[in-house]
Amino acid sequence: MSLLRRFTRIPRSYRHINRYREIIFILIKYGLGNFIGQTRNIGYWFISAKKKKALNISAAFQKKSIYERIRLAMEELGPTFVKFGQLLSNRPDILPFSLIEELEKLQKNVAPLPFKQVEKIINEEFNENKENYFLIIEPVAIASGSIAQVHAATLKSGEKVVLKVQRPGISKQIETDIEIMQYLAKVVMRKFPEFKAIDTQSIINEFKHSILREIDFNQEVANMLRFQNNFKNDKNIYIPKIYEEFCCKNILVMERIEGYSINDLFTAKNVHIDPKSIAEKGANFVLTQIFTYGFFHADPHPGNIIILEDSRICFLDFGMTGTLPYKYRLFLSDFILGFVIRDTSLIIKVLKKFVRSDDAVDLDELELKVSELVDEYTYMPLNKIDSAEVLNKVLGLLVQFKLDLPPVVYMLLKTMVTIEGVARKLDPDFNITEYVEPFAKKLLIKKLDPFEFVKRNYTKIIDSANNLIEFPGIAFEVTEMLRNGKLKINIASKDLEQKLKTSRKNNYQITLSILAAAIFLSSSLLIMAKIPPFWNELSVLGIVGYAFAILIAIILIWKGRK
């Protein structure tokens, strides 16, 4: 066996021994070494007892809480663990609230790299010919994060841009750290049975998917182009221009945006911009992302929002986004409408759909908790309700009763809490519920629209139509088998005549039901295919078909009552 093959068969955990040792040193430093000692993880053996003792928690950290020490350790462990902590801060279903509060404090800004290192990456990407594209690249970074830093620049055309340049080696470091996390997750599952209720592997895989998308700037470019397309006709929103020809996996070049921050709106020189108007526009922008497109900016903190001179809102940094499937948008709209109209039964009906079948959930207790939540705000004016408080209580319910919702829903609720916090800085009387209600109603109306139903279920409709077409042939084959004695049915009953009569009635109703369904599906296809002649731009044949299907349905209801 070759040396290379032998090496590739060595567990990856041993190949990352230096990083393991670094992680263990930091954990011991912050008083988290007992966990490593219990797991007897790889790397722990390579630290001498003297060093372990010397690295016992220092006096500086002894008075800090365990959660605060976890947060500080993550910051020192570097970008991967900081990003992982930020992801976990969206998971109240698996972490205590006190730890989540600490993880929300994780620092996003770090000291910038020397420009020589950044310039080296730029030269590599532009084949040492950056002068052919840029007149100047400012050496002082205007922003610096754990994954990349941003430099102002000017193109040869004179256009002002910014370069978002990925830190050197960050991709490799993240890959190594994720492999270590995956290995540690297996150790935790094996050594600590109490953690089996938490699917740690799935959480890490979700994080891996998320962070790999974030460090691929081609994906961020795709996100920006998608936002540009979604809001191209919205005069209140501006998405920065992206220079695709200069972008690659490690460098992103976009238009330099100049404007005001949220805090700038309160200075005397900017009184021409109405803060309340900005709050309204921003709320509508975010809610349109969520309820109309199901694709939203997942990090709308004040630093990522710029207000242009003409009062348009511009979001920055599209690395973190969330995609919300249609059924979860319906879940949100039904829940919100139930809360607005104080309909506890509607809220309970929605929540029951997401109760895990393998968990013994006390549905009576769930109904009681929801009733208490609704009653608490029944007689309170909407503008006096603290929506952030309500959303946090809703999160508490989701966690308490272990509702089977994807992580993106928790991310979304946190996004809504964040955007309301920003809006309330602009308008103290702002309440997101007032803005959510019309979006929820619009989605509900769309849900009841038969044309939208056909669009969403087009494939299922085609399959059902094919099954209906094949049904007579199947029925004929079964009849032939009965006639030839190949299929026998033995019936023994005292009231056979009555049962046969009931059976004939049921068969009659089933036949009419199939006929009505076939006509409805055929009519839908006629309308979608725009088959002439037309009336008000709708296929007349399709309209007649709908009318005939409704007539059959009325006959069915009338016959069913007899």
XYZ file of C-alpha atoms in Angstrom:
562
model
C 0.000 0.000 0.000
C 1.433 3.373 -0.989
C 2.269 6.018 1.587
C -0.419 8.291 0.091
C -3.122 5.617 0.451
C -2.039 4.943 4.024
C -2.273 8.642 4.805
C -5.750 9.009 3.302
C -6.938 6.158 5.528
C -5.821 7.998 8.663
C -8.879 9.547 10.354
C -9.175 13.209 9.505
C -9.252 14.033 13.212
C -5.565 13.016 13.489
C -4.609 15.080 10.435
C -6.004 18.201 12.153
C -4.111 17.609 15.395
C -2.681 21.140 15.596
C -6.111 22.733 15.271
C -7.477 20.269 17.859
C -4.801 21.287 20.300
C -5.526 24.977 19.675
C -9.240 24.426 20.319
C -8.552 22.475 23.508
C -6.172 25.161 24.844
C -8.857 27.822 24.345
C -11.620 25.711 25.914
C -9.461 25.006 28.967
C -8.573 28.701 29.164
C -12.254 29.601 29.518
C -13.009 26.849 32.010
C -14.622 24.517 29.486
C -11.928 21.818 29.644
C -13.935 19.350 31.723
C -16.050 18.520 28.690
C -12.944 17.700 26.627
C -11.506 15.662 29.493
C -14.691 13.597 29.710
C -14.710 12.845 25.986
C -10.966 12.024 25.967
C -10.939 13.520 22.530
C -8.024 13.342 20.109
C -5.582 16.112 20.957
C -6.293 16.015 24.696
C -3.667 13.299 25.045
C -1.032 15.508 23.432
C -1.287 18.173 26.146
C 0.848 17.542 29.191
C -0.755 17.462 32.628
C 1.410 20.429 33.603
C 0.087 22.517 30.711
C -3.494 21.469 31.446
C -3.109 22.594 35.023
C -1.429 25.808 33.961
C -4.276 26.550 31.620
C -6.994 26.180 34.242
C -9.551 28.974 34.099
C -7.886 32.256 34.912
C -9.077 34.660 37.584
C -10.231 37.043 34.836
C -12.960 34.591 33.793
C -13.876 32.948 37.114
C -16.650 35.461 37.861
C -18.158 35.224 34.392
C -21.124 32.945 33.729
C -20.698 29.725 31.778
C -22.662 31.184 28.854
C -20.501 34.293 28.720
C -17.382 32.115 28.719
C -18.799 30.043 25.848
C -19.318 33.223 23.840
C -15.777 34.509 24.581
C -14.294 31.120 23.654
C -16.164 31.140 20.329
C -14.830 34.614 19.526
C -11.259 33.461 20.177
C -11.760 30.229 18.210
C -12.278 32.271 15.068
C -14.677 32.865 12.166
C -16.141 29.351 11.874
C -17.150 29.196 15.515
C -18.397 32.795 15.500
C -20.630 32.002 12.522
C -21.744 28.760 14.173
C -22.656 30.674 17.320
C -24.646 33.175 15.259
C -26.542 30.313 13.632
C -27.265 28.724 17.017
C -28.603 32.061 18.269
C -31.525 31.438 15.877
C -32.371 28.117 17.540
C -34.436 28.676 20.698
C -35.815 25.171 20.137
C -32.514 23.607 21.215
C -30.717 26.209 23.375
C -31.671 28.027 26.596
C -32.650 31.673 26.183
C -29.780 32.898 28.399
C -27.208 31.280 26.110
C -28.941 32.690 23.020
C -28.710 36.189 24.528
C -24.948 35.740 24.854
C -24.517 34.295 21.362
C -26.310 37.342 19.941
C -23.410 39.422 21.269
C -20.832 37.600 19.146
C -18.627 40.196 17.466
C -18.937 40.413 13.696
C -16.206 42.985 13.173
C -12.542 42.054 13.471
C -9.250 43.856 12.938
C -8.532 44.357 9.210
C -5.699 42.531 7.454
C -2.694 44.491 6.192
C -3.392 45.753 2.677
C -0.438 43.785 1.269
C -2.266 40.513 1.994
C -5.462 41.827 0.434
C -3.584 43.168 -2.586
C -1.997 39.750 -3.117
C -5.449 38.136 -3.429
C -6.624 40.859 -5.827
C -3.517 40.408 -7.987
C -4.020 36.635 -8.104
C -7.652 37.000 -9.185
C -6.879 39.629 -11.848
C -3.692 37.942 -13.112
C -1.444 40.743 -11.839
C -3.331 43.177 -14.084
C -5.607 44.964 -11.643
C -4.447 48.279 -13.154
C -6.360 47.344 -16.288
C -9.610 47.426 -14.315
C -9.129 49.860 -11.420
C -7.826 53.406 -11.280
C -7.335 53.147 -7.532
C -8.009 50.774 -4.642
C -7.996 52.490 -1.258
C -5.556 50.682 1.105
C -7.566 51.446 4.262
C -10.497 49.062 4.741
C -13.894 50.699 5.242
C -15.261 47.534 6.908
C -13.774 44.287 8.170
C -15.524 41.069 9.116
C -14.516 37.544 10.045
C -14.833 36.303 6.448
C -13.967 39.343 4.321
C -13.058 43.004 4.363
C -14.230 45.858 2.169
C -12.133 48.451 0.312
C -13.314 51.460 -1.675
C -12.141 51.586 -5.295
C -12.667 53.391 -8.599
C -13.029 51.605 -11.926
C -11.217 52.698 -15.078
C -14.605 53.996 -16.244
C -14.667 56.349 -13.245
C -17.474 54.477 -11.473
C -17.100 54.308 -7.706
C -17.259 50.764 -6.328
C -16.347 48.674 -3.306
C -14.364 45.435 -3.303
C -15.357 42.746 -0.854
C -12.257 40.564 -0.564
C -12.262 37.200 1.184
C -9.615 36.634 3.849
C -6.791 34.343 2.690
C -7.073 30.722 3.841
C -10.545 31.255 5.321
C -12.107 28.571 3.118
C -9.565 25.952 4.201
C -9.889 26.942 7.862
C -13.673 26.634 7.727
C -13.421 23.232 6.041
C -11.053 22.004 8.772
C -13.204 23.374 11.588
C -16.359 21.786 10.175
C -14.640 18.404 9.973
C -13.617 18.811 13.616
C -17.194 19.789 14.552
C -18.562 16.709 12.789
C -16.101 14.474 14.622
C -16.860 16.093 17.983
C -20.609 15.711 17.336
C -20.133 11.941 16.965
C -18.133 11.857 20.206
C -20.831 13.849 22.026
C -23.593 11.552 20.783
C -21.622 8.518 21.942
C -20.456 9.832 25.321
C -23.496 11.869 26.353
C -26.815 10.040 25.741
C -28.783 13.116 26.867
C -27.718 14.863 23.645
C -29.342 12.238 21.435
C -32.590 14.210 21.463
C -30.705 16.948 19.573
C -29.718 15.958 16.062
C -26.255 17.510 16.242
C -25.164 16.091 12.893
C -28.106 17.739 11.124
C -27.372 21.056 12.843
C -23.737 20.958 11.719
C -24.723 19.909 8.194
C -27.162 22.832 8.072
C -24.379 25.142 9.246
C -21.988 23.690 6.666
C -24.494 24.349 3.882
C -25.099 27.896 5.146
C -21.492 28.989 5.612
C -20.256 27.444 2.354
C -22.889 29.488 0.540
C -21.833 32.603 2.443
C -18.137 32.297 1.568
C -18.930 31.705 -2.103
C -19.315 35.256 -3.435
C -20.800 33.883 -6.657
C -23.788 32.878 -4.526
C -24.019 36.369 -3.050
C -24.013 37.783 -6.583
C -26.917 35.448 -7.428
C -28.768 36.640 -4.306
C -28.336 40.293 -5.305
C -29.529 39.646 -8.856
C -32.585 37.891 -7.462
C -33.396 40.855 -5.214
C -32.889 43.249 -8.121
C -35.380 41.285 -10.201
C -37.938 41.034 -7.376
C -37.872 44.788 -6.637
C -37.085 46.274 -10.041
C -40.448 48.104 -10.102
C -40.397 49.288 -6.484
C -39.557 53.007 -6.397
C -38.921 52.927 -2.635
C -36.169 50.304 -2.742
C -32.700 50.333 -4.277
C -30.480 47.268 -4.724
C -26.818 48.117 -5.472
C -25.500 47.456 -8.955
C -23.294 44.386 -9.162
C -20.353 44.215 -11.597
C -20.568 40.558 -12.563
C -17.612 40.722 -14.967
C -15.262 41.498 -12.040
C -16.789 39.092 -9.488
C -15.470 35.649 -8.605
C -15.621 33.229 -5.696
C -13.238 35.327 -3.545
C -13.959 38.894 -4.704
C -17.208 40.790 -5.075
C -17.356 44.177 -6.839
C -20.465 46.277 -6.347
C -21.592 49.876 -6.583
C -20.432 52.132 -3.754
C -23.496 53.405 -1.921
C -23.480 56.780 -0.193
C -26.275 57.778 2.117
C -27.366 57.943 5.721
C -27.373 55.337 8.433
C -30.412 54.879 10.677
C -28.755 56.986 13.378
C -27.973 59.749 10.867
C -31.696 60.385 10.398
C -31.872 62.025 13.796
C -29.249 64.681 13.090
C -30.378 68.205 12.237
C -28.966 68.202 8.694
C -31.160 65.288 7.615
C -34.594 66.572 8.645
C -35.807 66.391 5.021
C -36.045 62.588 5.408
C -39.113 61.488 7.359
C -38.126 58.685 9.792
C -41.713 57.360 10.007
C -41.869 57.066 6.238
C -38.613 55.089 6.254
C -40.009 52.749 8.932
C -43.105 52.104 6.788
C -41.110 51.530 3.593
C -38.663 49.245 5.373
C -41.433 47.155 6.920
C -43.194 46.752 3.568
C -39.883 45.842 1.931
C -39.144 43.048 4.408
C -42.714 41.716 4.458
C -42.823 41.663 0.651
C -39.653 39.554 0.709
C -41.262 37.114 3.130
C -44.891 36.805 2.030
C -44.666 37.543 -1.698
C -41.358 35.983 -2.736
C -40.490 33.661 0.155
C -36.867 34.861 -0.131
C -35.600 37.295 2.486
C -32.531 39.154 3.741
C -31.684 37.334 6.985
C -29.415 39.982 8.528
C -31.279 43.345 8.436
C -29.388 45.044 11.269
C -28.844 48.852 11.083
C -25.308 48.480 9.706
C -26.693 46.760 6.610
C -29.240 49.510 5.847
C -28.476 52.749 3.998
C -31.000 55.546 3.333
C -30.353 57.345 0.044
C -30.714 61.090 -0.436
C -34.063 60.594 -2.194
C -35.380 58.516 0.763
C -35.020 55.147 -0.976
C -33.945 52.241 1.231
C -30.862 50.234 0.268
C -29.855 46.953 1.932
C -26.234 45.769 1.889
C -24.490 42.408 2.392
C -26.646 39.714 0.810
C -24.564 36.774 2.055
C -27.168 35.651 4.592
C -30.578 34.955 3.075
C -33.474 32.651 3.897
C -35.916 30.787 1.672
C -39.416 30.198 3.045
C -41.511 27.490 1.282
C -45.112 28.316 0.418
C -46.662 26.123 3.122
C -44.738 27.950 5.841
C -45.811 31.304 4.428
C -49.397 30.059 4.767
C -48.630 28.956 8.314
C -47.454 32.473 9.184
C -50.388 34.195 7.488
C -52.984 31.955 9.179
C -51.305 32.369 12.553
C -51.099 36.153 12.241
C -54.710 36.470 11.065
C -55.837 34.249 13.924
C -54.065 36.553 16.349
C -55.364 39.767 14.745
C -59.015 38.608 14.733
C -58.543 36.902 18.126
C -59.539 33.474 16.705
C -57.924 30.919 19.018
C -59.407 27.982 17.103
C -57.657 29.077 13.875
C -54.304 29.378 15.664
C -54.718 25.942 17.277
C -55.681 24.410 13.931
C -52.519 25.813 12.336
C -50.221 24.732 15.166
C -51.610 21.183 15.282
C -50.385 20.610 11.734
C -46.821 20.904 12.981
C -47.008 18.711 16.087
C -44.515 15.889 15.708
C -46.261 12.530 15.513
C -43.618 10.820 17.646
C -43.966 13.256 20.570
C -46.652 13.048 23.210
C -47.921 16.624 23.114
C -50.657 17.735 25.483
C -52.981 19.394 22.953
C -55.286 20.654 25.710
C -52.323 22.391 27.336
C -51.324 23.862 23.953
C -54.849 25.225 23.463
C -54.836 26.715 26.962
C -51.486 28.458 26.392
C -52.632 29.907 23.055
C -55.898 31.132 24.612
C -53.936 32.849 27.384
C -51.646 34.487 24.830
C -54.547 35.777 22.732
C -56.566 36.945 25.783
C -53.547 38.871 27.060
C -53.747 41.202 24.046
C -57.477 41.056 23.220
C -58.412 44.500 24.527
C -55.081 46.177 23.859
C -54.872 48.622 20.891
C -52.569 47.343 18.135
C -50.245 50.342 18.425
C -49.704 49.525 22.109
C -48.762 45.871 21.532
C -45.053 45.071 21.713
C -44.740 42.820 18.654
C -41.214 41.738 19.598
C -42.557 40.533 22.927
C -45.407 38.670 21.186
C -43.048 37.050 18.676
C -40.747 35.921 21.480
C -43.720 34.371 23.289
C -44.722 32.626 20.073
C -41.175 31.299 19.814
C -41.545 30.042 23.373
C -44.699 28.113 22.397
C -43.019 26.585 19.354
C -40.130 25.433 21.526
C -42.241 24.230 24.480
C -44.481 22.016 22.363
C -41.718 20.887 19.996
C -43.492 21.898 16.816
C -41.917 20.396 13.719
C -40.794 23.580 11.977
C -37.610 24.055 9.920
C -34.786 26.268 11.274
C -35.598 28.929 8.641
C -38.876 29.713 10.482
C -36.955 30.566 13.658
C -34.543 32.656 11.556
C -37.521 34.441 10.016
C -39.161 35.274 13.348
C -35.855 36.642 14.583
C -35.550 38.729 11.395
C -39.001 40.204 12.061
C -38.018 41.031 15.640
C -34.833 42.721 14.339
C -36.615 44.782 11.702
C -39.215 45.947 14.212
C -36.413 47.033 16.551
C -34.888 49.087 13.719
C -38.288 50.535 12.752
C -39.059 51.554 16.340
C -35.876 53.629 16.402
C -37.428 55.605 13.565
C -41.023 55.561 14.784
C -41.646 54.859 18.497
C -45.304 54.034 17.720
C -44.392 51.489 15.036
C -46.089 48.091 15.283
C -45.311 45.451 12.705
C -48.691 43.747 13.201
C -50.433 46.616 11.371
C -48.253 45.984 8.318
C -48.327 42.179 8.448
C -52.138 41.904 8.435
C -52.719 43.048 4.807
C -49.931 40.752 3.561
C -51.441 37.810 5.449
C -54.928 38.529 4.051
C -53.562 38.840 0.518
C -51.836 35.467 0.854
C -55.054 33.921 2.189
C -57.044 35.250 -0.794
C -54.373 33.871 -3.116
C -54.661 30.514 -1.341
C -58.411 30.404 -2.159
C -57.943 31.455 -5.804
C -58.717 28.417 -8.036
C -56.302 29.623 -10.719
C -53.460 29.847 -8.195
C -54.455 26.395 -6.929
C -54.119 25.005 -10.452
C -50.725 26.691 -10.923
C -49.337 25.291 -7.665
C -50.744 21.805 -8.282
C -50.312 21.584 -12.050
C -48.249 18.366 -11.920
C -50.660 16.705 -9.486
C -53.599 17.735 -11.675
C -51.972 16.147 -14.735
C -51.298 12.940 -12.765
C -54.893 12.868 -11.508
C -56.203 13.427 -15.033
C -54.063 10.550 -16.323
C -55.378 8.305 -13.545
C -58.954 9.256 -14.456
C -58.257 8.465 -18.107
C -56.849 5.051 -17.148
C -59.684 4.260 -14.716
C -62.198 2.916 -17.315
C -59.580 0.501 -18.664
C -58.792 -0.770 -15.166
C -62.513 -1.136 -14.411
C -62.974 -3.089 -17.691
C -60.115 -5.462 -16.784
C -61.626 -6.126 -13.349
C -65.054 -6.749 -14.950
C -63.549 -9.232 -17.437
C -61.815 -11.084 -14.622
C -65.102 -11.357 -12.756
C -66.922 -12.510 -15.922
C -64.307 -15.193 -16.678
C -64.299 -16.452 -13.109
C -60.712 -15.349 -12.467
C -61.805 -13.063 -9.630
C -64.300 -14.218 -7.019
C -65.915 -12.208 -4.225
C -67.725 -14.015 -1.424
C -70.423 -12.014 0.353
C -72.468 -13.296 3.271
C -74.912 -10.892 4.872
C -78.362 -10.982 6.421
C -79.337 -7.608 4.966
C -77.682 -8.087 1.598
C -80.453 -6.329 -0.367
C -80.178 -3.158 1.703
C -76.388 -3.150 1.405
C -76.589 -3.616 -2.356
C -79.007 -0.691 -2.549
C -76.630 1.460 -0.499
C -73.730 0.276 -2.620
C -75.529 1.240 -5.844
C -76.233 4.702 -4.387
C -72.576 5.107 -3.352
C -71.375 3.968 -6.772
C -73.689 6.524 -8.396
C -72.277 9.292 -6.184
C -68.690 8.171 -6.774
C -69.263 8.160 -10.541
C -70.702 11.687 -10.439
C -67.824 12.823 -8.214
C -65.228 11.443 -10.645
C -67.085 13.039 -13.551
C -67.229 16.419 -11.767
C -63.513 16.211 -10.889
C -62.592 15.305 -14.466
C -64.633 18.217 -15.860
C -63.123 20.635 -13.296
C -59.561 19.524 -14.135
C -60.215 19.652 -17.887
C -61.730 23.139 -17.544
C -58.710 24.316 -15.571
C -56.394 23.035 -18.288
C -58.496 24.767 -20.969
C -58.256 28.095 -19.128
C -54.521 27.739 -18.471
C -53.900 26.766 -22.103
C -56.031 29.796 -23.208
C -58.190 27.828 -25.651
C -60.544 30.143 -27.673
C -63.213 31.447 -27.830
C -62.695 33.934 -24.989
C -64.876 35.968 -22.629
C -63.040 38.574 -20.532
C -59.769 36.877 -21.564
C -60.986 33.520 -20.181
C -61.726 30.403 -22.226
C -65.500 30.071 -22.723
C -65.173 26.266 -22.810
C -63.393 26.372 -19.456
C -66.096 28.590 -17.920
C -68.867 26.303 -19.212
C -66.960 23.335 -17.814
C -66.741 24.974 -14.376
C -70.499 25.662 -14.477
C -71.249 22.044 -15.420
C -68.981 20.765 -12.616
C -70.785 23.022 -10.108
C -74.158 21.699 -11.367
C -73.029 18.105 -10.794
C -71.816 19.068 -7.310
C -75.263 20.531 -6.514
C -76.920 17.305 -7.720
C -74.569 15.298 -5.501
C -75.444 17.401 -2.446
C -79.191 17.124 -3.192
C -79.012 13.346 -3.719
C -76.901 12.930 -0.592
C -79.641 14.433 1.577
C -82.287 11.964 0.362
